[in-house]
XYZ file of C-alpha atoms in Angstrom:
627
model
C 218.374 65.655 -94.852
C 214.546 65.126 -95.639
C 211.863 67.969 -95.791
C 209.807 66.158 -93.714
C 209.365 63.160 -91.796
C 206.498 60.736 -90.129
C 207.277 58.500 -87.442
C 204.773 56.050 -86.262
C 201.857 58.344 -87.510
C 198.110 57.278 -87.007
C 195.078 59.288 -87.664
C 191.713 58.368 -87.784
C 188.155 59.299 -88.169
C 186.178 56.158 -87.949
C 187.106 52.435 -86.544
C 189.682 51.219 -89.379
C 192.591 54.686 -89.237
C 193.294 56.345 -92.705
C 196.762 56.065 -91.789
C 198.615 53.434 -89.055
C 201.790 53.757 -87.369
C 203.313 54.505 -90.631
C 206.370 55.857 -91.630
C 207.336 58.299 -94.484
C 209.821 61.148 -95.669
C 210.057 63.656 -98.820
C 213.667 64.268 -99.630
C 214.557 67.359 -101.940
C 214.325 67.316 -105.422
C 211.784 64.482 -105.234
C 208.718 63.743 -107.175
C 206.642 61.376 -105.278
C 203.006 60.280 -106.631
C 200.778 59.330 -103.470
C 198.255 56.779 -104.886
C 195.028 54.528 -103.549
C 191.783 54.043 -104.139
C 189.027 56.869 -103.506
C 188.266 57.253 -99.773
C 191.845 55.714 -98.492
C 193.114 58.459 -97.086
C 195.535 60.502 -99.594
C 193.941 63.740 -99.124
C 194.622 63.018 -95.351
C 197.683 62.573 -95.518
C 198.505 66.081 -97.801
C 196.609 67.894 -95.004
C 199.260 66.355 -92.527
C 202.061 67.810 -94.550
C 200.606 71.383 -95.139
C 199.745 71.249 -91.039
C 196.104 71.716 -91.581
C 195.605 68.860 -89.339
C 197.384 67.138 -86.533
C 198.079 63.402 -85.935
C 196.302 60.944 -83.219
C 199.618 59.379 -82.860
C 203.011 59.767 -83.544
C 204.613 62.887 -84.885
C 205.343 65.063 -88.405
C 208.557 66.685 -88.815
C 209.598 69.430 -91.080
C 212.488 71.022 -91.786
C 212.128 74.673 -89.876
C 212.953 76.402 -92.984
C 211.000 74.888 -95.494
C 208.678 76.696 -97.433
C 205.238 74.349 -98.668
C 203.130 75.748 -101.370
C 199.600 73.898 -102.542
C 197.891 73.822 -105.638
C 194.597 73.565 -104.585
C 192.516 70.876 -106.301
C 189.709 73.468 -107.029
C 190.040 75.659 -109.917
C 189.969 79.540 -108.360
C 186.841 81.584 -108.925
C 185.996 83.305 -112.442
C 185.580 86.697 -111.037
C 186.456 90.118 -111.325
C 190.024 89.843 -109.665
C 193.030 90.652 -111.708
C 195.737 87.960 -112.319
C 198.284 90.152 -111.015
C 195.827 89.730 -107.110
C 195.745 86.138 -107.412
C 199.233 85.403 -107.906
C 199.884 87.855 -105.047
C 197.805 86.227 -102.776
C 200.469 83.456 -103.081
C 202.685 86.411 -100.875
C 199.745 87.206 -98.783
C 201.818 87.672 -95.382
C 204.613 89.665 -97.102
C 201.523 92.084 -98.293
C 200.656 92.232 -94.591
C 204.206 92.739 -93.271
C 204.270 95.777 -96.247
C 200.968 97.287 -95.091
C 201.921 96.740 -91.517
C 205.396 98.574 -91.663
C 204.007 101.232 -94.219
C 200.965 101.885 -91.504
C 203.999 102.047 -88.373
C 206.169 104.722 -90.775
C 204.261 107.630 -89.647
C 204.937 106.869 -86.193
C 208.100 108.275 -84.543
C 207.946 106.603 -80.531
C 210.562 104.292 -79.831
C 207.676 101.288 -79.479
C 206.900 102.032 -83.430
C 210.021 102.453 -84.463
C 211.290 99.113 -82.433
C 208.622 97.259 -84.279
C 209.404 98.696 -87.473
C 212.999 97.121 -87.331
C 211.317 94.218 -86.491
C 209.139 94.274 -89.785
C 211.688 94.917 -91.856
C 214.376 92.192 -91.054
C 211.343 89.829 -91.530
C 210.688 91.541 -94.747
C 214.307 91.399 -95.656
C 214.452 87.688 -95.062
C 211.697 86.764 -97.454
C 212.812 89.347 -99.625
C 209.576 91.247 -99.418
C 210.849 94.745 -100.401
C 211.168 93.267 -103.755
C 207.167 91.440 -104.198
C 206.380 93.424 -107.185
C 209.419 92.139 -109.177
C 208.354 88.316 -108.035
C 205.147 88.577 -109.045
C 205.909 89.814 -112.767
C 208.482 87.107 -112.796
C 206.310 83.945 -112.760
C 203.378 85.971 -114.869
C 206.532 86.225 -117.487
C 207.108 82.755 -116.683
C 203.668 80.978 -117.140
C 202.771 83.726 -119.944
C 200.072 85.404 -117.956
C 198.805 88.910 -118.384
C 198.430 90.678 -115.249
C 195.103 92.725 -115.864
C 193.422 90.421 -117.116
C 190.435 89.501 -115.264
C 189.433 85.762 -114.194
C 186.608 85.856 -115.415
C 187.594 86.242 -118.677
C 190.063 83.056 -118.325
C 189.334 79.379 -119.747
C 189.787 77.017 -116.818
C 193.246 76.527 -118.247
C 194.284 79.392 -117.329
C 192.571 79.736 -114.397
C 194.753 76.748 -113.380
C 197.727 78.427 -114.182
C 197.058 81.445 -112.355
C 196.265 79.322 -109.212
C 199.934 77.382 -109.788
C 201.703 80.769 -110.388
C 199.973 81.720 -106.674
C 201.706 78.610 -105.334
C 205.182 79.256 -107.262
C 205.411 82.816 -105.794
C 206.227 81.143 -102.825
C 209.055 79.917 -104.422
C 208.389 77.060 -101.962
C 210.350 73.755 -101.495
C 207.875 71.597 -101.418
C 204.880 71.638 -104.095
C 201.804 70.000 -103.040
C 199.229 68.570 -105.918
C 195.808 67.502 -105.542
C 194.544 66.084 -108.776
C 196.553 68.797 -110.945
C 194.964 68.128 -114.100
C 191.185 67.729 -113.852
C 189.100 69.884 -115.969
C 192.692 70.928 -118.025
C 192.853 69.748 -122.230
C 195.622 67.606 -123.511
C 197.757 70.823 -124.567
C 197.592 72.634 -120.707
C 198.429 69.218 -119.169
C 201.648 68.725 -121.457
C 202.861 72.361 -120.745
C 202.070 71.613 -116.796
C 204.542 68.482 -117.434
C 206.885 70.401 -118.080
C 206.811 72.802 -115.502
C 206.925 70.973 -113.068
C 209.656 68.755 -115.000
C 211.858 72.147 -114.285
C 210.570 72.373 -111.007
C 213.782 72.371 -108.454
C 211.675 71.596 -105.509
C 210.311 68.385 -104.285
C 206.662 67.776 -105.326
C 204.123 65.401 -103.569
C 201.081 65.167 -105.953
C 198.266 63.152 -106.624
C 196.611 62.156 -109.577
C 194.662 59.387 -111.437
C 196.397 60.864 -114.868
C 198.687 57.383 -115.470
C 200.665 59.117 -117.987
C 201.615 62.090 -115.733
C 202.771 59.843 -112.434
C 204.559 58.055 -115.772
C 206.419 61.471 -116.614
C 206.445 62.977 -113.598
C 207.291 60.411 -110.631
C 210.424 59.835 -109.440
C 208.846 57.471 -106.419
C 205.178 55.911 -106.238
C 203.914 55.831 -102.748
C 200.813 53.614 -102.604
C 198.126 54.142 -99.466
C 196.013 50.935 -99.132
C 194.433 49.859 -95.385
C 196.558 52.516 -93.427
C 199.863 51.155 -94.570
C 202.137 53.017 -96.991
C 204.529 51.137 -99.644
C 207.206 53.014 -101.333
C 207.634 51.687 -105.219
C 210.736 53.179 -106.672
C 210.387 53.124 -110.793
C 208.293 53.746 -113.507
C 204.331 52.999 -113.083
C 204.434 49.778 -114.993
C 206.683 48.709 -112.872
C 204.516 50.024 -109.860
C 201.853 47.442 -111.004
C 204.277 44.505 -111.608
C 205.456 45.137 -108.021
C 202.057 45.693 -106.574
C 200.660 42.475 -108.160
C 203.568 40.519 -106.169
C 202.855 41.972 -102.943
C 198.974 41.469 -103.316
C 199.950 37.719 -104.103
C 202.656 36.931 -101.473
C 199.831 38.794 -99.327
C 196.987 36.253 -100.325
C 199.414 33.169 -99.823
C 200.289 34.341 -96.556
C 196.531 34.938 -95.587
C 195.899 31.680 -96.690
C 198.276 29.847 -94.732
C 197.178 31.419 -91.838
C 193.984 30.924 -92.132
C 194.616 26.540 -92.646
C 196.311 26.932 -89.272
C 193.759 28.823 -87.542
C 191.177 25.890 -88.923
C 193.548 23.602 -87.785
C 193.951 25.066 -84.219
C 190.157 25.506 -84.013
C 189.440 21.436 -84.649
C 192.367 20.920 -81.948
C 190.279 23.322 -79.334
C 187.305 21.621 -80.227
C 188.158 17.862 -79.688
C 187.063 18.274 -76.199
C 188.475 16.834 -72.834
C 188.264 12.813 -73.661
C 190.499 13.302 -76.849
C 192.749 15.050 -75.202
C 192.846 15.262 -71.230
C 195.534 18.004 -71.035
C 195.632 20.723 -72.532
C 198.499 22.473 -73.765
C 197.807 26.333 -72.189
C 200.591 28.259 -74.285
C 198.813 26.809 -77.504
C 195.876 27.952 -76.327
C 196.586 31.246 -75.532
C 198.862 31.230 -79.043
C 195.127 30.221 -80.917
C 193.564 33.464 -78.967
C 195.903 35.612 -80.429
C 195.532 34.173 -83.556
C 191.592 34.746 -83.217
C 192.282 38.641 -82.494
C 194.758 38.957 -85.449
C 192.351 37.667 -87.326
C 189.743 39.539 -86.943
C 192.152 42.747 -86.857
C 192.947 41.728 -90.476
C 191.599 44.650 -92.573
C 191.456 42.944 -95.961
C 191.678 44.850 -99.212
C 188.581 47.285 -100.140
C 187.105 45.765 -103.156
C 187.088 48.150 -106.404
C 184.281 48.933 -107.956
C 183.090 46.207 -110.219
C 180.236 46.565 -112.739
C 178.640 45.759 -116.027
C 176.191 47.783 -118.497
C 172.868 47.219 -119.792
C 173.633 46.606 -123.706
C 170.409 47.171 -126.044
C 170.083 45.558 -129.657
C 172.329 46.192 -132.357
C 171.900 49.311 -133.908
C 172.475 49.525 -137.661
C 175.637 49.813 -139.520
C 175.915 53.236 -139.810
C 175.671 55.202 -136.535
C 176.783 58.803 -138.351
C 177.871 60.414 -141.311
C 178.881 63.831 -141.924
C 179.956 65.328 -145.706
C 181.504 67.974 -145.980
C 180.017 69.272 -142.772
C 180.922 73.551 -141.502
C 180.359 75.448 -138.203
C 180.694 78.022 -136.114
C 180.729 79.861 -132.914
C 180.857 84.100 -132.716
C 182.446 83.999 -136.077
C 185.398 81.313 -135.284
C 185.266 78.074 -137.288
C 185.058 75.160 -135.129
C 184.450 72.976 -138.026
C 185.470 73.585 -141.706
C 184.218 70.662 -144.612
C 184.810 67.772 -142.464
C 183.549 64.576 -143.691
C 183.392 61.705 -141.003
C 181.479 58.266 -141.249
C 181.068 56.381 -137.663
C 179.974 52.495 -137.681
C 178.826 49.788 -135.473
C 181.550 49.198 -133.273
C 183.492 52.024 -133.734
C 185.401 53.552 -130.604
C 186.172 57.518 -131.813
C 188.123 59.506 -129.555
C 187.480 63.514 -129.859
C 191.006 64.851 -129.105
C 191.639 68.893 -128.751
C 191.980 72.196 -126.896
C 189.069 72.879 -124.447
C 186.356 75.230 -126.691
C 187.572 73.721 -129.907
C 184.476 72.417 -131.023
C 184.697 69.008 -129.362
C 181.349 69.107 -128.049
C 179.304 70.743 -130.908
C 180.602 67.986 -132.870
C 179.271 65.367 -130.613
C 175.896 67.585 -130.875
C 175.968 67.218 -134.400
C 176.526 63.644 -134.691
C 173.524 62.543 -132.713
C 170.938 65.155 -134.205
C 171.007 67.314 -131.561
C 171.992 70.575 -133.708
C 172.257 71.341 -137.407
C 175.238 72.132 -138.879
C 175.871 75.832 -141.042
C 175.960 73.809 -144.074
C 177.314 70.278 -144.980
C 175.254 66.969 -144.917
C 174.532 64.510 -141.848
C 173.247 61.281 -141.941
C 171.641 59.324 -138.929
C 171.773 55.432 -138.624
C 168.965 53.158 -137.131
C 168.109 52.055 -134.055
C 170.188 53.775 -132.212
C 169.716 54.068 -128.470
C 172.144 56.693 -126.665
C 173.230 56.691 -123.421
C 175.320 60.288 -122.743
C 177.666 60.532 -119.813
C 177.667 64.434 -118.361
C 180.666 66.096 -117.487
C 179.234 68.672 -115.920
C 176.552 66.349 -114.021
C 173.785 68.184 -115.173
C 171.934 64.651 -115.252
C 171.957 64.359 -111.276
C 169.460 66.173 -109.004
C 171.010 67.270 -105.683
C 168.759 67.441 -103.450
C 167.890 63.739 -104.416
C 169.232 60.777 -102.964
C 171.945 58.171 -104.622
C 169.056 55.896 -105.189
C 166.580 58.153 -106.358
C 169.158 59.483 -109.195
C 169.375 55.720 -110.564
C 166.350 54.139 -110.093
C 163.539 56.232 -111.313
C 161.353 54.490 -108.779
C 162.417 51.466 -109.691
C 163.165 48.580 -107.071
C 165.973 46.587 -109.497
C 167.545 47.448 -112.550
C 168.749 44.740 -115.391
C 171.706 44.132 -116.195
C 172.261 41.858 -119.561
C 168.759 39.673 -118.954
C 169.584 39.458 -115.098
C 167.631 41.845 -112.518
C 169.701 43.012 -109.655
C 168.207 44.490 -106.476
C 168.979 48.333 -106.660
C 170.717 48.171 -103.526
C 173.240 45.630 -104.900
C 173.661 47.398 -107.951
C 175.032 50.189 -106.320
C 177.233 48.256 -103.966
C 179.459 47.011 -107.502
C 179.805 51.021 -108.240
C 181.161 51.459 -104.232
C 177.935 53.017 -102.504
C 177.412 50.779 -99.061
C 173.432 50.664 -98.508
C 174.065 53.585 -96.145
C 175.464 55.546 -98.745
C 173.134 55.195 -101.397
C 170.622 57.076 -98.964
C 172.805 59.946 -99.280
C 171.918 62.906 -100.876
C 173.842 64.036 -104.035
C 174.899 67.150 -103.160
C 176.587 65.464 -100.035
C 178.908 62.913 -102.291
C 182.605 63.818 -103.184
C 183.611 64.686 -107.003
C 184.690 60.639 -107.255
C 181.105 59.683 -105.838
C 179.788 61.526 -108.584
C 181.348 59.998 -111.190
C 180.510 57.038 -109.862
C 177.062 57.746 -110.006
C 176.910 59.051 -113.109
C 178.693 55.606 -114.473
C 175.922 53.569 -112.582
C 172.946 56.019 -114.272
C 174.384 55.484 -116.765
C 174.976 52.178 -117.168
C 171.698 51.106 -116.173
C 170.233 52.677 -119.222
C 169.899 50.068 -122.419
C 172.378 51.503 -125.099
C 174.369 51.005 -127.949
C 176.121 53.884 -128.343
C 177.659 55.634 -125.068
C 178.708 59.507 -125.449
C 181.102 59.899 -122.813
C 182.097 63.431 -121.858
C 185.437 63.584 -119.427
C 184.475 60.439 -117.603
C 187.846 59.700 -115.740
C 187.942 62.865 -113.999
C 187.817 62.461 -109.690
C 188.224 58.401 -110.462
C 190.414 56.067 -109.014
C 193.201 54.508 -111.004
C 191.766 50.834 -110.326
C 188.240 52.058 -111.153
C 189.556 53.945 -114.081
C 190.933 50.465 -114.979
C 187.806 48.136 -114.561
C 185.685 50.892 -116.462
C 188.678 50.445 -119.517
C 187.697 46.621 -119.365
C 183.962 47.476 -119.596
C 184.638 50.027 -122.937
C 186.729 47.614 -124.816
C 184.053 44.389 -124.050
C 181.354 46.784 -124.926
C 179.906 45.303 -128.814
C 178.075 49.501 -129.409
C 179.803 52.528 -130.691
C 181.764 55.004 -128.312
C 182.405 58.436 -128.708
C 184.322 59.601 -126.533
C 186.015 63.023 -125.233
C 189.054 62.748 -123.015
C 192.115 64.361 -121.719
C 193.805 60.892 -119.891
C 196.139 60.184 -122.687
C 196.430 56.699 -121.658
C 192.593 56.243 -121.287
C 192.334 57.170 -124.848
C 195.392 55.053 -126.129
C 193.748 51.783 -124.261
C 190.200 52.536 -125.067
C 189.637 54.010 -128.706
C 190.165 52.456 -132.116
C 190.677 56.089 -133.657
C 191.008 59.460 -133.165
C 188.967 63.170 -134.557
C 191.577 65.841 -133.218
C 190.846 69.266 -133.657
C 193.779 70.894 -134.688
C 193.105 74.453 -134.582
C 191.292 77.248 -136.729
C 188.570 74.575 -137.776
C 190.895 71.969 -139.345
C 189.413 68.507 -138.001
C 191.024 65.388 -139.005
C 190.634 61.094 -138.739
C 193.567 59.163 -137.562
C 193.987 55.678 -136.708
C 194.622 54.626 -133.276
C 194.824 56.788 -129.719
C 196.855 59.553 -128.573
C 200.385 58.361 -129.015
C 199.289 56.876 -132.506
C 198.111 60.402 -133.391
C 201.565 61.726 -132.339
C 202.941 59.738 -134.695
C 200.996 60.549 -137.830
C 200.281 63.978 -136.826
C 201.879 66.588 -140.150
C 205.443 67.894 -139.189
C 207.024 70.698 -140.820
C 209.201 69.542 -144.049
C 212.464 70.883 -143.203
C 214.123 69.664 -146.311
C 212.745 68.444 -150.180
C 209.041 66.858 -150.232
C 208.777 63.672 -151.798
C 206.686 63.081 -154.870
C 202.662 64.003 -153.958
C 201.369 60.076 -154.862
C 203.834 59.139 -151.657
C 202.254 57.714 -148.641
C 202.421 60.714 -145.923
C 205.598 59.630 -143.735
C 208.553 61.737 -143.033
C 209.699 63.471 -145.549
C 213.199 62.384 -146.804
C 216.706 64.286 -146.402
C 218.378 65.171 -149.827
C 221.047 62.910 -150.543
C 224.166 65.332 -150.590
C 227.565 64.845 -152.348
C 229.750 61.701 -150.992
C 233.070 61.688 -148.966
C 234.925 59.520 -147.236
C 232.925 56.731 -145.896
C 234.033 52.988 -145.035
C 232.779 50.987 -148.013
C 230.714 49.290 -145.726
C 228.798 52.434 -144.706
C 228.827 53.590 -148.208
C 226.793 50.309 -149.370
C 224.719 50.848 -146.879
C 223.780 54.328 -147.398
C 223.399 53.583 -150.804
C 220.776 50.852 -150.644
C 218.929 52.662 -148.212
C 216.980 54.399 -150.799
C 215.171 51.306 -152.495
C 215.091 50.185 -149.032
C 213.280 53.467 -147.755
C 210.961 53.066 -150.411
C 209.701 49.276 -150.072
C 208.920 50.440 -146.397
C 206.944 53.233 -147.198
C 205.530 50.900 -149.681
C 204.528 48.745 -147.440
C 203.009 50.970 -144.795
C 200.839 52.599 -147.316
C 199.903 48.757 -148.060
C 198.809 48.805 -144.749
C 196.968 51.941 -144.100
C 194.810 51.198 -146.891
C 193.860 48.484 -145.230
C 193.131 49.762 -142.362
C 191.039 52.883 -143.139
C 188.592 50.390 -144.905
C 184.875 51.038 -143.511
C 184.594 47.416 -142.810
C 187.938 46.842 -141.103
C 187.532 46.971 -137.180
C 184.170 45.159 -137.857
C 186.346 42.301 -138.905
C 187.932 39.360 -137.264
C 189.301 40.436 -133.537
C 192.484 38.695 -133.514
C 192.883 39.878 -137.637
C 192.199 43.204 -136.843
C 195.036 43.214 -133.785
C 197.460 41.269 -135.923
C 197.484 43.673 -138.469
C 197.442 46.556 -136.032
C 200.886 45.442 -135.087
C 202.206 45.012 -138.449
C 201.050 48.712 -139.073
C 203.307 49.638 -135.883
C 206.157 47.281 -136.632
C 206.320 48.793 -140.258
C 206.200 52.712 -139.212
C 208.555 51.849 -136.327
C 211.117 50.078 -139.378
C 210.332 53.199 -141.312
C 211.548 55.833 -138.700
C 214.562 53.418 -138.015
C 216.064 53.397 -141.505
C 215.437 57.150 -141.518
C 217.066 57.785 -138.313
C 219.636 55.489 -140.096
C 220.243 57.907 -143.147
C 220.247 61.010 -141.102
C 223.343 59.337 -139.051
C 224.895 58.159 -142.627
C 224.382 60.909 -143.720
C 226.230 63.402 -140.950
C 229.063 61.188 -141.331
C 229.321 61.720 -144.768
C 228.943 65.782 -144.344
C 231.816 65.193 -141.895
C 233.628 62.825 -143.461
C-alpha cells in the first residue's frame, strides 16, 4: 500500500503547468531522488506532499496515518537556542498537548476534566508522556549535546540539529531539499549513512550525483510537467534518459515532415484539387494545435569563458610553509608547487584551513613562516561562495556588465543581453534585481561575472552548490577545456573526481598533503593503519603486506600459487612505484593529452592488480590458517 498517491495532478502558476495530469506514488521503505533542471517544478511538487499547497487538478492521497517530516533546505538560525529546543520543536504539538493538559489539571468541572481525557489519549497515541526520553534519544543518536547553543555550532552541525528536529517525528516519510549544501565531505558521508539506516521512505532532492548514486533506490525525473520513473543506478538514469530524449526527437521529427507535408496539400488550392477531403482537414487542424501545444525541452545553460594570455610556468610555490588560527595549526611545513595547467582540488573539513591556503597562494596573506613564491602574469578570476561579489539592490545586468553594453568572449563580442540568455536569464530576468533571484540564479550569476572576466587562473569556492545537475555538467565541460590553472574547493565528490588532476586534503591537526587524482583516487592512497608487519621503508607506500604464517594443508595448486605470490607482489609494487614517479614529475600533466591519460590508466590498472593479488593472499592465506 503506498504512502501517498497523485492521480491526474496539475498545478500551475504561469501558462506552461509545473506539473500535468501526472501520476506518482512513494511506497515504504523507498528512496526516491526527484530530479530536473532549476525552475521545473521539484520544489512544487515536495510542497504537494507536505500539504503546504493544494492541486489545480486532480487529487493527492496519503495514507491517514502517515507521519511526514522535512528537512528544510535552509540551515536553522545560529542563535541562542539550545539543541535540546530545536530538536523539540520537531514535537512541537505534543509540547502543546503537554502544556494544554498540564494548564486543564487544576481544573476539577466535568468540561475540564472531559477534555483532559481527551488530551491524554491523544498524548498516549503519539506517545507524548514520554518526549523527554525521544528527544535524548536522537541527540545520543546524531552525537549532539543538548546545551549547547547554535550559535556556537559549525553549519554541520547546525544541519544535524535541524535533521534530528525532523527524526523526532519518527516520521514515515523524510522529505529532502538539497540535504547537503553548505555541509564538507566528512558531514555528507556520515548523512549517507543515516539515512542509509533510515527505515522510512525518503523523497529528496539534490544535485550531489554521488549521493542520488548511494542513496536512490528510484530516480524520478521532472522535465515539461511530465514525470518519468528510472529504476537503477544514476548512470543508468542517463543511459535511459539519453534514449527517451532521442526516440523523443525522432518522433518530433516525423511529425513535423507530415505536418509540412499536410500544409503543401492545404495549400495546392481548388484547381489542383477540386474536392477536398474534410476529415483530413480537420486531422491537419489538430495537428496545427498539437503542435503548437508541444512544449519542447528548456535549453540548459550553455556558456564559454573569457581566457587571458598564458601566464607563466609557475603559478605558486610554497616551502615549507606554517599557519595558524587562535592557536590551532591549519598548516604545518607544507611545501606545494602549482603550474600552468594544473587543476588542484582543496579537499577537507569545513574551517580546516582550506581557504587561508587559497589566501596564501595568490598573495593575499603571509604565511607565520615558510617561503611563497608568485608566478607571472597571472590574471585571477575568484568565484565567491558566499556572493560577496554581487550587489543586491543591483540588477542581473548591472552585476555583469560594469556599464558595459557587450562583453567578449574568446575575440567575439556578444550583446550583454545574449550573454546572459546562455547562463538562463530571459531579457526579463536580467532586469531583476539580485536580491530577488533564487540560490541557483545566483550561482548562475556569479558563473557569468565571472566568466566574463579575462583569466588564467579561476579560484573557485563551492561553485556547484543550488546548480542543476545538467548545468553542473556543461560547467565540468568548460573546467576540463579550460588551458589556465584551477584551484578549486569542493564538497561534490564527483565534481572533483571529473574536474581536478590532483588533490591538497587537509587531514586534520595541520597535516596537509598532495595526491594524485580526485576524491576516490585520494581514497585510495590515503595512509591506513598497518595492522600487521611494515614492509622495508625504501617500499613504494601500498598496503602493507600480511606475514606469511606457517603452511598446512593446501592443494598443491594453491600452495604454488601462494608461494609465487611474493615475487609476484613485489614486481607490482615495482611497477606502480615505476609509475608514480612518473607521474608526480613537475612537467607531467603539461605533457601530451592522450600520454598523460594513457598512463593515468596504467597507474589505475596497476594499483587495481596490486589490491587483487593482495586480496588474493589474504584468501590463501585464511585457507591455510584453516587448513
Amino acid at each position: 500500500m503506498p504512502l501517498v498517491k497523485f492521480e491526474g495532478v496539475s498545478v500551475s502558476f504561469s501558462a506552461a503547468p509545473l506539473l500535468d495530469k501526472v501520476d506518482f506514488q512513494i511506497d515504504p521503505g523507498e528512496r526516491v531522488a526527484l530530479v530536473g533542471l532549476n525552475g521545473a517544478g521539484k520544489s512544487t511538487l515536495m510542497k504537494l506532499v507536505s500539504r503546504d499547497i493544494h492541486v489545480d487538478q486532480g487529487s493527492v492521497w496519503q495514507d491517514p496515518a502517515i507521519r511526514v517530516a522535512q528537512l528544510p533546505q535552509m540551515l536553522p538560525a545560529a542563535d541562542e537556542r539550545r539543541v535540546y529546543d530545536v530538536v523539540a520543536e520537531g514535537l512541537a504539538d505534543v509540547v502543546q498537548l503537554r502544556e494544554a493538559f498540564e494548564a486543564l489539571s487544576h481544573q476539577t468541572d466535568a468540561a475540564s476534566l472531559q477534555k483532559m481525557e481527551h488530551l491524554q489519549h491523544q498524548l498516549e497515541a503519539q506517545d507524548g508522556w514520554h518526549l523527554e526520553q525521544q528527544v535524548q534519544t536522537v541527540l545520543d543518536r546524531l552525537g549532539l549535546d543538548a546545551d549547547t547553543r547554535m550559535s556556537e555550532l559549525s553549519g554541520g552541525w547546525r544541519r544535524r540539529a535541524a535533521l534530528g528536529a525532523a527524526l523526532v517525528q519518527k516520521p514515515d516519510l523524510l522529505l529532502l531539499d538539497e540535504p547537503t549544501n553548505h555541509l564538507d565531505i566528512e558531514t555528507i558521508e556520515w548523512l549517507e549513512q543515516m539515512m542509509l539506516d533510515f527505515r522510512g521512505a525518503i523523497l529528496f532532492v539534490s544535485h550531489d550525483r554521488a549521493l542520488v548514486e548511494k542513496l536512490a533506490t528510484r530516480i524520478v525525473e521532472l522535465d515539461r510537467g511530465n514525470l518519468t520513473s528510472f529504476p537503477g543506478s544514476y548512470d543508468r538514469y542517463l543511459e535511459l534518459k539519453q534514449q527517451l530524449l532521442e526516440e523523443e526527437e525522432r518522433q518530433n521529427a516525423e511529425f513535423d515532415k507530415k505536418l509540412a507535408q499536410e500544409e503543401r496539400w492545404i495549400r495546392q488550392g481548388i484547381k489542383a484539387r477540386r474536392t477536398r477531403n474534410e476529415g483530413r482537414v480537420r486531422a491537419l487542424e489538430q495537428m496545427r494545435r498539437d503542435r503548437s501545444q508541444r512544449r519542447e525541452r528548456q535549453s540548459g545553460a550553455s556558456f564559454g569563458l573569457e581566457e587571458a594570455q598564458k601566464s607563466g610556468k609557475l603559478v605558486a610555490e610554497l616551502e615549507d610553509v606554517s599557519m595558524s588560527y587562535e592557536n590551532k595549526p591549519l598548516l604545518q611545513h607544507f611545501s606545494l608547487k602549482v603550474q600552468r595547467g594544473d587543476r588542484i582540488g582543496l579537499i577537507g573539513a569545513n574551517g580546516s584551513g582550506k581557504s587561508t591556503l587559497l589566501k596564501i597562494l595568490l598573495g593575499h596573506l603571509q604565511p607565520e613562516s615558510g617561503k611563497v613564491r608568485l608566478g607571472t602574469k597571472l590574471e585571477v578570476a575568484y568565484f565567491d561562495q558566499l556572493r560577496g561579489q554581487l550587489d543586491p539592490e543591483k540588477s542581473v545586468i548591472d552585476n555583469v556588465s560594469g556599464g558595459r553594453e557587450s562583453v567578449e568572449i574568446n575575440g567575439q563580442s556578444k550583446h550583454i543581453i545574449g550573454y546572459l540568455q546562455d547562463f538562463l536569464f530571459s531579457p526579463e530576468r536580467a532586469r531583476t534585481p539580485v536580491k530577488a533571484l533564487s540560490g541557483g540564479e545566483c550561482n548562475r550569476l556569479l558563473l557569468a561575472r565571472l566568466f566574463s572576466q579575462p583569466a588564467n587562473v579561476l579560484v573557485l569556492d563551492e561553485p556547484t552548490n543550488d546548480l542543476d545537475i545538467e548545468t553542473l555538467e556543461l560547467l565540468e565541460e568548460i573546467l576540463l577545456g579550460f588551458d589556465g590553472t584551477i584551484l578549486l574547493v569542493s564538497h561534490d565528490r564527483r565534481f572533483l573526481d571529473n574536474v581536478v588532476t590532483s588533490s591538497v586534503v587537509f587531514e586534520g591537526d595541520g597535516q596537509v598533503r598532495e595526491y594524485v587524482g580526485g576524491y576516490q583516487d585520494w581514497l585510495r592512497q590515503r595512509p591506513t593503519p598497518k595492522v600487521e608487519a611494515a614492509k622495508p621503508a625504501d617500499k613504494p607506500a601500498t598496503q602493507s603486506r600480511p606475514v606469511k604464517k606457517q603452511s598446512k594443508k593446501l592443494s598443491y595448486k594453491l600452495q604454488r600459487e601462494l608461494d609465487q605470490l611474493p615475487a609476484r607482489l613485489e614486481e607490482a609494487e615495482q611497477a606502480l612505484a615505476a609509475l608514480q614517479e612518473v607521474v608526480a614529475t613537475p612537467d607531467f600533466y603539461t605533457g601530451d593529452h592522450e600520454q598523460v591519460a594513457d598512463t593515468l590508466a596504467q597507474l589505475q590498472q596497476q594499483e587495481l592488480l596490486l589490491e587483487t593479488l593482495m586480496e588474493r593472499w589474504v584468501e590463501l592465506e585464511a585457507l591455510q590458517e584453516g587448513g
